[in-house]
Amino acid sequence: MRHLFQSFSQQSQKTTSKTNRKTLGLVMGLVVASWLTGSMILGSINVPGVSLASPTKSSDSAHASMQQHVKEHGFAEIAKSVTPAVVNITAQKVMNSNFQEGPFDSFRDFFGKPGMPSPPQEHFGMGSGSGVIVSPDGHIVTNFHVVDGAKTVTVMLVDKREFTGTVVGTDPQTDLAILKIDAKDLPYLKWGNISELQVGDYVLAVGNPFGLSSTVTQGIVSALGRGGMGITQYEDFIQTDAAINPGNSGGALVNTQGELIGINTAIFSRTGGSQGVGFAIPASMAQPVFDSLVKNGKVVRGYLGVGIQELTSDLAKTLNLDDTKGALVTDVRSGSPAEGAGLQRGDTIVMYQGVAITNPRTLQREVTRTPVDTSVDITIMRDGEEQKLSTKISEHPDSIQLASVGKSVHESALAGVKVQDLDQRLAQTLGVKGMTEGVVVTYVEPGSQAERAGLVRGDIISEINKEEIHSLREYQEVVSELTHDKLALVLVHRNGNPLFLTIKV
């Protein structure tokens, strides 16, 4: 049994009741049990990055020279140069007695009994993680779940100065968040070139594990392009054996030139601590998210509109394919660029804009980083024959609101509610057969009008004031037209059963 746990440090600020303490103790017991089976622990969170040039022979030589220099002279100079740019982040949050996972979990923990949501017991707690200064004027990159739901964010520099952090933007799909502090002439890290990174290269992880500031650990790159972990929606992780522990959330992974090559994000562990298997979001993903959030307040991703899966040997044989390379199309969204191109279920995409597609993750990476309105060429295999198609990439529906869903929804008429599109995976998880349209409630703020009305995480909203809701975009359009201080009639589906709620706007 695998669970996802936030690995930044948390401490309760308010004494809970005996019942709550017993509940929390039981949760921690379950956590320990899961560690024994091998847990994925969130290190504190993808838009795949821009295309980077292949290293030249001269850059290879310089790279090898730097690695040799470090091997001979150690890491002291690098550590000294990078630690001032890594900060400690403390987030005050409203916490519940029941264990809360991130906004994209499987919703397996919200019902005490079917149809009987247990009311959360609100208290305040402190979450502690790390962040990386990436500009001299105070922009900081960290993990989304370090600041998710935070009422206040405090940033402490290495010199012990403290600042109030403002959340510039968040991208839950990559577990990234951008903060800003009011300061100037700060030490900062430059983004590194991931294309020059190789398995076996030396790296340093810098952060604040267990609240111990400016901790530096050393290791190597164990693997590149790790995906399918279930940590974030978009995954292309750098795997390292540099020690990453709770509190390293959002910290820096740097190369031997002191450049930022990754944001420390997760560890795989049987004990809850580092066991030499850590994961960092590569700079090639984090930097475009940073640039887009700072410039636009949201992350814009390209959209093709297909469901895809890995090919197996048996599938390849059945589809008359020579190997298992490519992305097998399982679904074509109505009205999508894929439909316009003529893609069909059962096609195998093997080439996209001149890039060989080796697996679904490769296609996802290439599509999401394609600028909107770009015309693209796609090569597919259909019935054993190669065909070439073309289409124009559109903006991913999630890009319109979901990249900043926390801020956008909290500022909407239904304050304190976060939602996301319902898809087949979520519908199956929630046990809703045959329902693939609507929005799923991923968070309800304690004490909000929505919570008082009975809205709970996992509810599927299909109508508001008798206007049908098919997507996140429609939800935002309808909600934006609601009248303040009036009651909204909301139709939700809970455990497969329809239920009307009235929520004061």
PDB file of C-alpha atoms in Angstrom, residues 357-474:
ATOM      1  CA  ILE A 357       8.079   9.713 -29.396  1.00  0.00           C
ATOM      2  CA  THR A 358       9.429   6.839 -27.324  1.00  0.00           C
ATOM      3  CA  ASN A 359       6.648   6.773 -24.727  1.00  0.00           C
ATOM      4  CA  PRO A 360       3.568   8.747 -23.611  1.00  0.00           C
ATOM      5  CA  ARG A 361       5.643  10.939 -21.311  1.00  0.00           C
ATOM      6  CA  THR A 362       7.721  12.153 -24.259  1.00  0.00           C
ATOM      7  CA  LEU A 363       4.597  13.168 -26.163  1.00  0.00           C
ATOM      8  CA  GLN A 364       3.136  14.911 -23.119  1.00  0.00           C
ATOM      9  CA  ARG A 365       6.342  16.863 -22.597  1.00  0.00           C
ATOM     10  CA  GLU A 366       6.564  17.973 -26.228  1.00  0.00           C
ATOM     11  CA  VAL A 367       2.891  18.941 -26.550  1.00  0.00           C
ATOM     12  CA  THR A 368       2.645  20.906 -23.311  1.00  0.00           C
ATOM     13  CA  ARG A 369       5.648  23.042 -24.178  1.00  0.00           C
ATOM     14  CA  THR A 370       4.399  23.792 -27.717  1.00  0.00           C
ATOM     15  CA  PRO A 371       3.250  27.435 -28.049  1.00  0.00           C
ATOM     16  CA  VAL A 372      -0.494  27.871 -28.559  1.00  0.00           C
ATOM     17  CA  ASP A 373      -1.613  28.211 -32.218  1.00  0.00           C
ATOM     18  CA  THR A 374       1.513  26.451 -33.497  1.00  0.00           C
ATOM     19  CA  SER A 375       0.938  24.189 -36.508  1.00  0.00           C
ATOM     20  CA  VAL A 376       2.483  20.785 -35.841  1.00  0.00           C
ATOM     21  CA  ASP A 377       3.256  17.673 -37.876  1.00  0.00           C
ATOM     22  CA  ILE A 378       2.459  14.285 -36.369  1.00  0.00           C
ATOM     23  CA  THR A 379       3.513  10.879 -37.637  1.00  0.00           C
ATOM     24  CA  ILE A 380       1.371   7.903 -36.645  1.00  0.00           C
ATOM     25  CA  MET A 381       1.158   4.186 -37.272  1.00  0.00           C
ATOM     26  CA  ARG A 382      -2.330   2.973 -38.200  1.00  0.00           C
ATOM     27  CA  ASP A 383      -3.001  -0.653 -39.139  1.00  0.00           C
ATOM     28  CA  GLY A 384       0.730  -1.155 -39.599  1.00  0.00           C
ATOM     29  CA  GLU A 385       1.051   1.733 -42.048  1.00  0.00           C
ATOM     30  CA  GLU A 386       2.768   5.073 -41.462  1.00  0.00           C
ATOM     31  CA  GLN A 387       0.667   8.188 -41.944  1.00  0.00           C
ATOM     32  CA  LYS A 388       1.397  11.894 -41.537  1.00  0.00           C
ATOM     33  CA  LEU A 389      -1.106  14.306 -40.008  1.00  0.00           C
ATOM     34  CA  SER A 390      -1.080  17.990 -39.089  1.00  0.00           C
ATOM     35  CA  THR A 391      -3.041  20.236 -36.754  1.00  0.00           C
ATOM     36  CA  LYS A 392      -2.817  23.447 -34.745  1.00  0.00           C
ATOM     37  CA  ILE A 393      -2.140  23.240 -31.015  1.00  0.00           C
ATOM     38  CA  SER A 394      -4.625  25.003 -28.726  1.00  0.00           C
ATOM     39  CA  GLU A 395      -4.363  26.147 -25.128  1.00  0.00           C
ATOM     40  CA  HIS A 396      -4.845  23.401 -22.569  1.00  0.00           C
ATOM     41  CA  PRO A 397      -8.201  23.880 -20.778  1.00  0.00           C
ATOM     42  CA  ASP A 398      -6.419  23.520 -17.440  1.00  0.00           C
ATOM     43  CA  SER A 399      -4.135  26.427 -18.335  1.00  0.00           C
ATOM     44  CA  ILE A 400      -7.063  28.811 -18.391  1.00  0.00           C
ATOM     45  CA  GLN A 401      -7.842  28.495 -14.697  1.00  0.00           C
ATOM     46  CA  LEU A 402      -6.307  25.442 -13.040  1.00  0.00           C
ATOM     47  CA  ALA A 403      -2.722  26.663 -12.934  1.00  0.00           C
ATOM     48  CA  SER A 404      -3.842  29.330 -10.484  1.00  0.00           C
ATOM     49  CA  VAL A 405      -6.947  27.553  -9.296  1.00  0.00           C
ATOM     50  CA  GLY A 406      -6.392  28.363  -5.649  1.00  0.00           C
ATOM     51  CA  LYS A 407      -6.256  32.115  -6.210  1.00  0.00           C
ATOM     52  CA  SER A 408      -8.874  32.245  -8.960  1.00  0.00           C
ATOM     53  CA  VAL A 409     -11.479  30.201  -7.149  1.00  0.00           C
ATOM     54  CA  HIS A 410     -10.918  31.835  -3.784  1.00  0.00           C
ATOM     55  CA  GLU A 411     -11.552  35.206  -5.410  1.00  0.00           C
ATOM     56  CA  SER A 412     -14.688  33.950  -7.152  1.00  0.00           C
ATOM     57  CA  ALA A 413     -18.207  34.151  -5.781  1.00  0.00           C
ATOM     58  CA  LEU A 414     -17.954  30.677  -4.248  1.00  0.00           C
ATOM     59  CA  ALA A 415     -15.156  31.676  -1.901  1.00  0.00           C
ATOM     60  CA  GLY A 416     -13.031  28.949  -0.385  1.00  0.00           C
ATOM     61  CA  VAL A 417     -13.794  26.308  -3.008  1.00  0.00           C
ATOM     62  CA  LYS A 418     -11.244  24.684  -5.312  1.00  0.00           C
ATOM     63  CA  VAL A 419     -12.305  22.483  -8.205  1.00  0.00           C
ATOM     64  CA  GLN A 420     -10.842  20.624 -11.165  1.00  0.00           C
ATOM     65  CA  ASP A 421     -12.234  18.989 -14.281  1.00  0.00           C
ATOM     66  CA  LEU A 422     -13.788  15.575 -13.866  1.00  0.00           C
ATOM     67  CA  ASP A 423     -12.050  12.984 -16.019  1.00  0.00           C
ATOM     68  CA  GLN A 424     -12.359   9.234 -16.402  1.00  0.00           C
ATOM     69  CA  ARG A 425      -9.678   8.533 -13.804  1.00  0.00           C
ATOM     70  CA  LEU A 426     -11.380  10.635 -11.143  1.00  0.00           C
ATOM     71  CA  ALA A 427     -14.794   9.320 -12.059  1.00  0.00           C
ATOM     72  CA  GLN A 428     -13.554   5.775 -11.547  1.00  0.00           C
ATOM     73  CA  THR A 429     -11.859   6.724  -8.277  1.00  0.00           C
ATOM     74  CA  LEU A 430     -15.046   8.352  -7.000  1.00  0.00           C
ATOM     75  CA  GLY A 431     -17.164   5.410  -8.107  1.00  0.00           C
ATOM     76  CA  VAL A 432     -19.221   7.460 -10.560  1.00  0.00           C
ATOM     77  CA  LYS A 433     -19.927   5.273 -13.560  1.00  0.00           C
ATOM     78  CA  GLY A 434     -20.838   6.886 -16.859  1.00  0.00           C
ATOM     79  CA  MET A 435     -20.257  10.425 -15.605  1.00  0.00           C
ATOM     80  CA  THR A 436     -17.307  12.245 -17.146  1.00  0.00           C
ATOM     81  CA  GLU A 437     -18.514  15.860 -17.198  1.00  0.00           C
ATOM     82  CA  GLY A 438     -18.610  18.398 -14.405  1.00  0.00           C
ATOM     83  CA  VAL A 439     -16.071  19.623 -11.873  1.00  0.00           C
ATOM     84  CA  VAL A 440     -14.768  17.863  -8.779  1.00  0.00           C
ATOM     85  CA  VAL A 441     -14.422  19.739  -5.502  1.00  0.00           C
ATOM     86  CA  THR A 442     -10.822  19.287  -4.348  1.00  0.00           C
ATOM     87  CA  TYR A 443     -10.873  21.644  -1.353  1.00  0.00           C
ATOM     88  CA  VAL A 444     -13.440  23.410   0.837  1.00  0.00           C
ATOM     89  CA  GLU A 445     -12.062  26.057   3.169  1.00  0.00           C
ATOM     90  CA  PRO A 446     -13.019  25.465   6.810  1.00  0.00           C
ATOM     91  CA  GLY A 447     -15.592  28.004   7.992  1.00  0.00           C
ATOM     92  CA  SER A 448     -16.565  29.103   4.471  1.00  0.00           C
ATOM     93  CA  GLN A 449     -20.172  29.466   3.307  1.00  0.00           C
ATOM     94  CA  ALA A 450     -19.670  26.420   1.106  1.00  0.00           C
ATOM     95  CA  GLU A 451     -18.629  24.272   4.068  1.00  0.00           C
ATOM     96  CA  ARG A 452     -21.600  25.536   6.126  1.00  0.00           C
ATOM     97  CA  ALA A 453     -23.893  24.565   3.250  1.00  0.00           C
ATOM     98  CA  GLY A 454     -22.552  21.004   3.340  1.00  0.00           C
ATOM     99  CA  LEU A 455     -20.211  20.984   0.314  1.00  0.00           C
ATOM    100  CA  VAL A 456     -17.406  18.462   0.825  1.00  0.00           C
ATOM    101  CA  ARG A 457     -14.272  17.422  -0.998  1.00  0.00           C
ATOM    102  CA  GLY A 458     -15.108  14.861  -3.675  1.00  0.00           C
ATOM    103  CA  ASP A 459     -18.509  16.309  -4.544  1.00  0.00           C
ATOM    104  CA  ILE A 460     -19.101  16.621  -8.297  1.00  0.00           C
ATOM    105  CA  ILE A 461     -20.801  19.871  -9.299  1.00  0.00           C
ATOM    106  CA  SER A 462     -22.976  19.458 -12.373  1.00  0.00           C
ATOM    107  CA  GLU A 463     -25.322  22.461 -12.125  1.00  0.00           C
ATOM    108  CA  ILE A 464     -25.382  25.923 -10.583  1.00  0.00           C
ATOM    109  CA  ASN A 465     -28.702  27.776 -10.632  1.00  0.00           C
ATOM    110  CA  LYS A 466     -29.956  25.217 -13.161  1.00  0.00           C
ATOM    111  CA  GLU A 467     -27.111  25.983 -15.580  1.00  0.00           C
ATOM    112  CA  GLU A 468     -25.245  22.838 -16.540  1.00  0.00           C
ATOM    113  CA  ILE A 469     -21.546  22.631 -15.690  1.00  0.00           C
ATOM    114  CA  HIS A 470     -19.526  20.444 -18.053  1.00  0.00           C
ATOM    115  CA  SER A 471     -16.036  21.776 -17.473  1.00  0.00           C
ATOM    116  CA  LEU A 472     -13.851  24.006 -15.320  1.00  0.00           C
ATOM    117  CA  ARG A 473     -14.243  26.814 -17.827  1.00  0.00           C
ATOM    118  CA  GLU A 474     -18.037  26.691 -17.654  1.00  0.00           C
TER     119      GLU A 474
END
